[in-house]
CSV table of C-alpha atoms in Angstrom, one decimal:
chain,number,residue,atom,x,y,z
L,9,UNK,CA,0.5,-0.1,-0.2
L,10,UNK,CA,1.4,3.6,-0.3
L,11,UNK,CA,1.2,5.8,2.9
L,12,UNK,CA,0.8,9.7,1.9
L,13,UNK,CA,1.2,12.1,5.2
L,14,UNK,CA,-2.1,13.5,5.9
L,15,UNK,CA,-0.7,17.1,5.5
L,16,UNK,CA,-4.8,18.2,6.9
L,17,UNK,CA,-5.2,20.5,3.2
L,18,UNK,CA,-8.8,19.6,3.6
L,19,UNK,CA,-9.1,21.1,7.7
L,20,UNK,CA,-8.1,24.4,6.7
L,21,UNK,CA,-10.6,26.5,9.0
L,22,UNK,CA,-8.5,26.9,12.1
L,23,UNK,CA,-7.3,30.4,12.8
L,24,UNK,CA,-4.8,32.1,15.0
L,25,UNK,CA,-4.9,35.5,16.8
L,26,UNK,CA,-1.7,37.0,18.8
L,27,UNK,CA,-2.6,39.8,20.8
L,28,UNK,CA,1.3,41.8,21.1
L,29,UNK,CA,1.1,43.6,23.8
L,30,UNK,CA,4.5,43.9,25.1
L,31,UNK,CA,7.8,46.1,23.4
L,32,UNK,CA,10.7,44.4,25.1
L,33,UNK,CA,12.9,42.0,23.6
L,34,UNK,CA,12.4,39.0,25.4
L,35,UNK,CA,8.6,39.2,25.3
L,36,UNK,CA,8.3,40.1,21.8
L,37,UNK,CA,9.3,36.4,20.4
L,38,UNK,CA,6.8,33.9,21.8
L,39,UNK,CA,4.5,35.7,19.4
L,40,UNK,CA,6.2,36.1,16.1
L,41,UNK,CA,8.0,32.6,16.9
L,42,UNK,CA,4.2,31.2,17.2
L,43,UNK,CA,2.9,32.9,14.4
L,44,UNK,CA,5.3,31.9,12.1
L,45,UNK,CA,5.1,28.1,13.0
L,46,UNK,CA,1.4,28.6,12.3
L,47,UNK,CA,2.2,30.2,9.0
L,48,UNK,CA,4.3,27.1,8.4
L,49,UNK,CA,1.4,24.8,9.2
L,50,UNK,CA,-1.3,26.4,6.8
L,51,UNK,CA,-3.1,28.3,9.5
L,52,UNK,CA,-4.8,31.6,8.5
L,53,UNK,CA,-3.0,33.7,11.1
L,54,UNK,CA,-2.7,36.7,12.8
L,55,UNK,CA,-1.7,39.3,14.9
L,56,UNK,CA,-2.8,42.5,16.9
L,57,UNK,CA,-0.4,44.7,17.9
L,58,UNK,CA,-1.0,46.4,20.8
L,59,UNK,CA,0.8,49.3,23.5
L,60,UNK,CA,3.9,47.9,23.9
L,61,UNK,CA,4.0,45.6,21.0
L,62,UNK,CA,3.6,48.4,18.9
L,63,UNK,CA,7.2,48.7,18.6
L,64,UNK,CA,7.2,45.5,16.9
L,65,UNK,CA,6.3,47.3,13.7
L,66,UNK,CA,7.5,51.1,14.1
L,67,UNK,CA,10.0,51.7,11.7
L,68,UNK,CA,12.0,53.8,14.4
L,69,UNK,CA,11.6,50.9,17.0
L,70,UNK,CA,11.6,47.4,15.2
L,71,UNK,CA,15.4,47.3,14.9
L,72,UNK,CA,16.0,48.9,18.5
L,73,UNK,CA,14.0,46.6,21.2
L,74,UNK,CA,15.7,46.2,24.7
L,75,UNK,CA,15.8,44.1,27.5
L,76,UNK,CA,16.1,44.3,31.1
L,77,UNK,CA,15.7,42.0,34.0
L,78,UNK,CA,14.1,44.4,36.2
L,79,UNK,CA,11.5,42.4,37.7
L,80,UNK,CA,11.8,39.3,36.5
L,81,UNK,CA,13.4,36.9,39.2
L,82,UNK,CA,14.1,34.0,37.0
L,83,UNK,CA,16.9,36.0,35.2
L,84,UNK,CA,20.5,33.6,35.5
L,85,UNK,CA,23.5,33.4,34.3
L,86,UNK,CA,23.8,31.8,30.9
L,87,UNK,CA,24.7,27.6,31.3
L,88,UNK,CA,22.5,26.9,33.7
L,89,UNK,CA,23.4,29.0,36.9
L,90,UNK,CA,21.4,28.9,40.5
L,91,UNK,CA,23.1,32.4,40.8
L,92,UNK,CA,19.6,35.3,40.6
L,93,UNK,CA,21.3,38.2,38.4
L,94,UNK,CA,21.0,40.7,41.5
L,95,UNK,CA,17.7,43.7,40.5
L,96,UNK,CA,19.8,45.9,42.0
L,97,UNK,CA,22.4,45.6,39.2
L,98,UNK,CA,20.0,45.8,36.6
L,99,UNK,CA,18.8,49.5,37.1
L,100,UNK,CA,22.3,50.6,36.8
L,101,UNK,CA,23.5,52.7,33.8
L,102,UNK,CA,24.8,51.1,30.7
L,103,UNK,CA,22.9,47.4,32.4
L,104,UNK,CA,20.1,47.5,29.8
L,105,UNK,CA,22.4,47.7,26.7
L,106,UNK,CA,24.5,45.3,27.8
L,107,UNK,CA,21.7,42.8,28.6
L,108,UNK,CA,20.0,43.6,25.2
L,109,UNK,CA,23.2,43.0,23.7
L,110,UNK,CA,24.1,39.3,25.1
L,111,UNK,CA,20.4,38.2,24.6
L,112,UNK,CA,20.8,39.6,21.2
L,113,UNK,CA,23.6,37.2,20.9
L,114,UNK,CA,22.0,34.2,22.1
L,115,UNK,CA,19.5,34.3,19.5
L,116,UNK,CA,21.9,34.9,17.0
L,117,UNK,CA,23.7,31.7,17.8
L,118,UNK,CA,20.1,30.1,17.9
L,119,UNK,CA,20.0,30.9,14.0
L,120,UNK,CA,16.7,33.1,14.9
L,121,UNK,CA,16.5,36.4,13.0
L,122,UNK,CA,16.2,39.6,14.6
L,123,UNK,CA,12.6,41.6,14.7
L,124,UNK,CA,12.9,43.2,11.6
L,125,UNK,CA,13.3,39.9,9.5
L,126,UNK,CA,11.1,38.2,11.5
L,127,UNK,CA,8.4,40.4,11.2
L,128,UNK,CA,8.7,40.1,7.0
L,129,UNK,CA,9.0,36.4,7.3
L,130,UNK,CA,5.5,36.3,8.7
L,131,UNK,CA,3.9,38.9,6.3
L,132,UNK,CA,5.9,37.2,3.3
L,133,UNK,CA,4.2,33.7,4.9
L,134,UNK,CA,1.0,35.2,4.1
L,135,UNK,CA,0.2,36.8,8.2
L,136,UNK,CA,-2.0,39.6,8.6
L,137,UNK,CA,-0.5,42.5,11.2
L,138,UNK,CA,-2.8,45.2,12.5
L,139,UNK,CA,-2.4,47.9,15.2
L,140,UNK,CA,-4.5,48.9,17.7
L,141,UNK,CA,-6.2,52.3,17.3
L,142,UNK,CA,-6.3,53.3,20.6
L,143,UNK,CA,-2.6,52.5,21.2
L,144,UNK,CA,-1.7,54.3,17.7
L,145,UNK,CA,-4.0,57.4,19.3
L,146,UNK,CA,-2.6,57.1,22.8
L,147,UNK,CA,1.2,57.3,21.0
L,148,UNK,CA,0.9,59.6,18.3
L,149,UNK,CA,1.6,57.6,15.9
L,150,UNK,CA,0.1,57.6,12.2
L,151,UNK,CA,0.2,54.5,9.3
L,152,UNK,CA,3.4,55.8,7.8
L,153,UNK,CA,5.1,55.3,11.6
L,154,UNK,CA,4.8,51.8,10.9
L,155,UNK,CA,5.8,48.9,8.6
L,156,UNK,CA,3.9,49.0,5.3
L,157,UNK,CA,3.0,45.2,5.6
L,158,UNK,CA,0.2,46.7,8.6
L,159,UNK,CA,-2.9,46.2,7.2
L,160,UNK,CA,-4.7,48.9,8.8
L,161,UNK,CA,-5.3,50.5,12.5
L,162,UNK,CA,-8.3,48.3,13.7
L,163,UNK,CA,-10.3,49.0,17.3
L,164,UNK,CA,-11.0,46.6,20.0
L,165,UNK,CA,-14.2,45.8,18.5
L,166,UNK,CA,-13.2,45.5,15.1
L,167,UNK,CA,-10.3,43.4,16.6
L,168,UNK,CA,-13.4,41.2,18.6
L,169,UNK,CA,-14.8,40.5,15.0
L,170,UNK,CA,-11.8,39.2,12.9
L,171,UNK,CA,-10.9,37.2,15.2
L,172,UNK,CA,-14.0,35.1,15.6
L,173,UNK,CA,-13.6,31.2,15.6
L,174,UNK,CA,-9.8,31.9,16.5
L,175,UNK,CA,-7.9,30.8,18.8
L,176,UNK,CA,-6.9,33.8,20.9
L,177,UNK,CA,-3.8,34.5,22.7
L,178,UNK,CA,-2.3,37.2,24.3
L,179,UNK,CA,1.1,37.9,25.1
G,24,UNK,CA,10.0,0.4,9.7
G,25,UNK,CA,7.0,-0.1,6.9
G,26,UNK,CA,8.4,-0.2,2.9
G,27,UNK,CA,6.3,1.0,0.1
G,28,UNK,CA,6.1,0.8,-3.2
G,29,UNK,CA,6.8,4.3,-4.7
G,30,UNK,CA,7.3,4.7,-9.4
G,31,UNK,CA,8.1,1.1,-9.2
G,32,UNK,CA,10.3,1.0,-6.1
G,33,UNK,CA,10.4,-0.4,-2.7
G,34,UNK,CA,11.5,2.3,-0.2
G,35,UNK,CA,11.2,2.8,3.5
G,36,UNK,CA,9.2,5.1,5.1
G,37,UNK,CA,8.4,6.1,8.6
G,38,UNK,CA,4.5,5.8,10.1
G,39,UNK,CA,3.5,9.1,8.3
G,40,UNK,CA,4.9,8.0,4.7
G,41,UNK,CA,8.2,10.1,4.8
G,42,UNK,CA,10.6,8.5,3.5
G,43,UNK,CA,13.8,7.3,5.6
G,44,UNK,CA,16.3,6.3,4.0
G,45,UNK,CA,18.4,8.8,2.1
G,46,UNK,CA,19.4,7.0,-0.6
G,47,UNK,CA,16.7,5.3,-1.8
G,48,UNK,CA,15.3,8.5,-3.3
G,49,UNK,CA,15.4,9.4,-7.0
G,50,UNK,CA,13.7,11.9,-8.8
G,51,UNK,CA,11.2,9.2,-10.2
G,52,UNK,CA,10.2,9.3,-6.6
G,53,UNK,CA,10.4,12.9,-6.0
G,54,UNK,CA,7.9,13.3,-8.6
G,55,UNK,CA,5.5,10.1,-7.4
G,56,UNK,CA,5.7,12.0,-4.0
G,57,UNK,CA,4.9,15.2,-5.4
G,58,UNK,CA,2.0,13.6,-7.1
G,59,UNK,CA,0.8,12.3,-4.2
G,60,UNK,CA,-0.1,15.4,-2.4
G,61,UNK,CA,-1.4,17.2,-5.7
G,62,UNK,CA,2.0,18.9,-6.9
G,63,UNK,CA,3.5,19.1,-10.4
G,64,UNK,CA,7.1,19.4,-10.0
G,65,UNK,CA,8.6,22.6,-12.2
G,66,UNK,CA,12.2,23.9,-12.6
G,67,UNK,CA,11.4,26.5,-9.5
G,68,UNK,CA,10.2,23.4,-7.3
G,69,UNK,CA,13.5,21.4,-8.1
G,70,UNK,CA,15.8,24.0,-7.3
G,71,UNK,CA,14.0,23.8,-3.9
G,72,UNK,CA,14.5,19.8,-3.6
G,73,UNK,CA,17.6,20.1,-4.8
G,74,UNK,CA,18.5,22.4,-2.2
G,75,UNK,CA,17.1,20.8,0.5
G,76,UNK,CA,19.2,17.5,-0.4
G,77,UNK,CA,22.4,19.2,-0.8
G,78,UNK,CA,22.0,21.0,2.5
G,79,UNK,CA,20.4,18.4,4.4
G,80,UNK,CA,24.0,16.3,3.5
G,81,UNK,CA,25.8,18.7,4.2
G,82,UNK,CA,24.6,19.7,7.5
G,83,UNK,CA,22.8,16.2,9.1
G,84,UNK,CA,19.5,18.2,9.2
G,85,UNK,CA,16.7,19.6,7.2
G,86,UNK,CA,17.0,23.2,6.8
G,87,UNK,CA,14.0,25.4,8.2
G,88,UNK,CA,12.3,28.0,5.4
G,89,UNK,CA,14.3,30.8,6.4
G,90,UNK,CA,17.3,28.8,5.8
G,91,UNK,CA,15.7,27.7,2.2
G,92,UNK,CA,15.3,31.3,1.4
G,93,UNK,CA,18.1,33.3,3.2
G,94,UNK,CA,20.8,30.5,1.4
G,95,UNK,CA,18.8,28.6,-0.9
G,96,UNK,CA,17.8,31.5,-2.3
G,97,UNK,CA,13.9,31.1,-2.5
G,98,UNK,CA,11.9,33.6,-1.0
G,99,UNK,CA,9.4,32.8,1.4
G,100,UNK,CA,6.4,34.0,-0.3
G,101,UNK,CA,7.4,31.8,-3.5
G,102,UNK,CA,7.8,28.8,-1.2
G,103,UNK,CA,4.1,28.9,0.1
G,104,UNK,CA,3.0,29.1,-3.7
G,105,UNK,CA,5.2,26.5,-4.4
G,106,UNK,CA,4.3,24.1,-1.8
G,107,UNK,CA,1.1,25.7,-1.1
G,108,UNK,CA,-0.1,25.1,3.0
G,109,UNK,CA,2.6,23.4,4.4
G,110,UNK,CA,6.0,24.6,2.9
G,111,UNK,CA,8.6,22.6,4.8
G,112,UNK,CA,6.7,19.2,5.4
G,113,UNK,CA,5.9,19.3,2.0
G,114,UNK,CA,9.3,20.1,0.5
G,115,UNK,CA,10.8,17.7,3.0
G,116,UNK,CA,8.3,14.8,1.4
G,117,UNK,CA,9.1,14.9,-1.9
G,118,UNK,CA,12.8,15.6,-0.9
G,119,UNK,CA,12.8,12.4,0.7
G,120,UNK,CA,14.4,13.7,3.8
G,121,UNK,CA,13.5,14.2,7.7
G,122,UNK,CA,10.8,16.7,8.6
G,123,UNK,CA,12.2,20.1,10.0
G,124,UNK,CA,13.0,20.0,13.6
G,125,UNK,CA,13.7,23.7,14.3
G,126,UNK,CA,11.4,26.4,15.5
G,127,UNK,CA,12.5,29.5,12.6
């Protein structure tokens, strides 16, 4: 007999919507990586960028997202150390830049792209990108401040409508 | 490990139907595998398949879409056109290499 893998082409009504609400380097990757994976599985995928997540698609900021371990007690030095990085240290001048540089290197070592390339990959794979109207108004942004792959600026109600029947994941 | 007959050749496959023996693959088999999932191979498909096989042999693992795009030179958009919906799985199925294991 012939074995043919089930690529699930017939059951194509699965839909996933991510809400990306954070703009720190460590917190933007979860939605981007999962959205990219979902697209690779042929799933209709949307990302709604809101509040600090707006930086992910704002031209001025998307290549300059930062990481701090201030307020994050799960931060240990690389290599499986039991040590907790002292919170006070994170607040010293220059520490955010240093921590950002280290995290970017770790991400690059895994051959995972930086944020702008990741967003472009998602758009190229057919992902839908939306900006939150309230955030845009609050931050004084216009559509020109964002990359052209952002399809539109939409309200909370619009998002609730478009996510009908979808699995919604807040990050 | 099950075996199945593809394009007149008996080949080893896993329980999903992906080939498990790199050297049992040939172009006739690729055409038959593509036909199984409704794809007719064009030159653009062959470029991807050949890259996948060469890269797998060099790197010891199946490249992810990003690598096929950046190193293999076939843009992401085109990969989704050539192998609709699930490009990474479909291209590795046709190329006779394992499904890619990475996240990105």
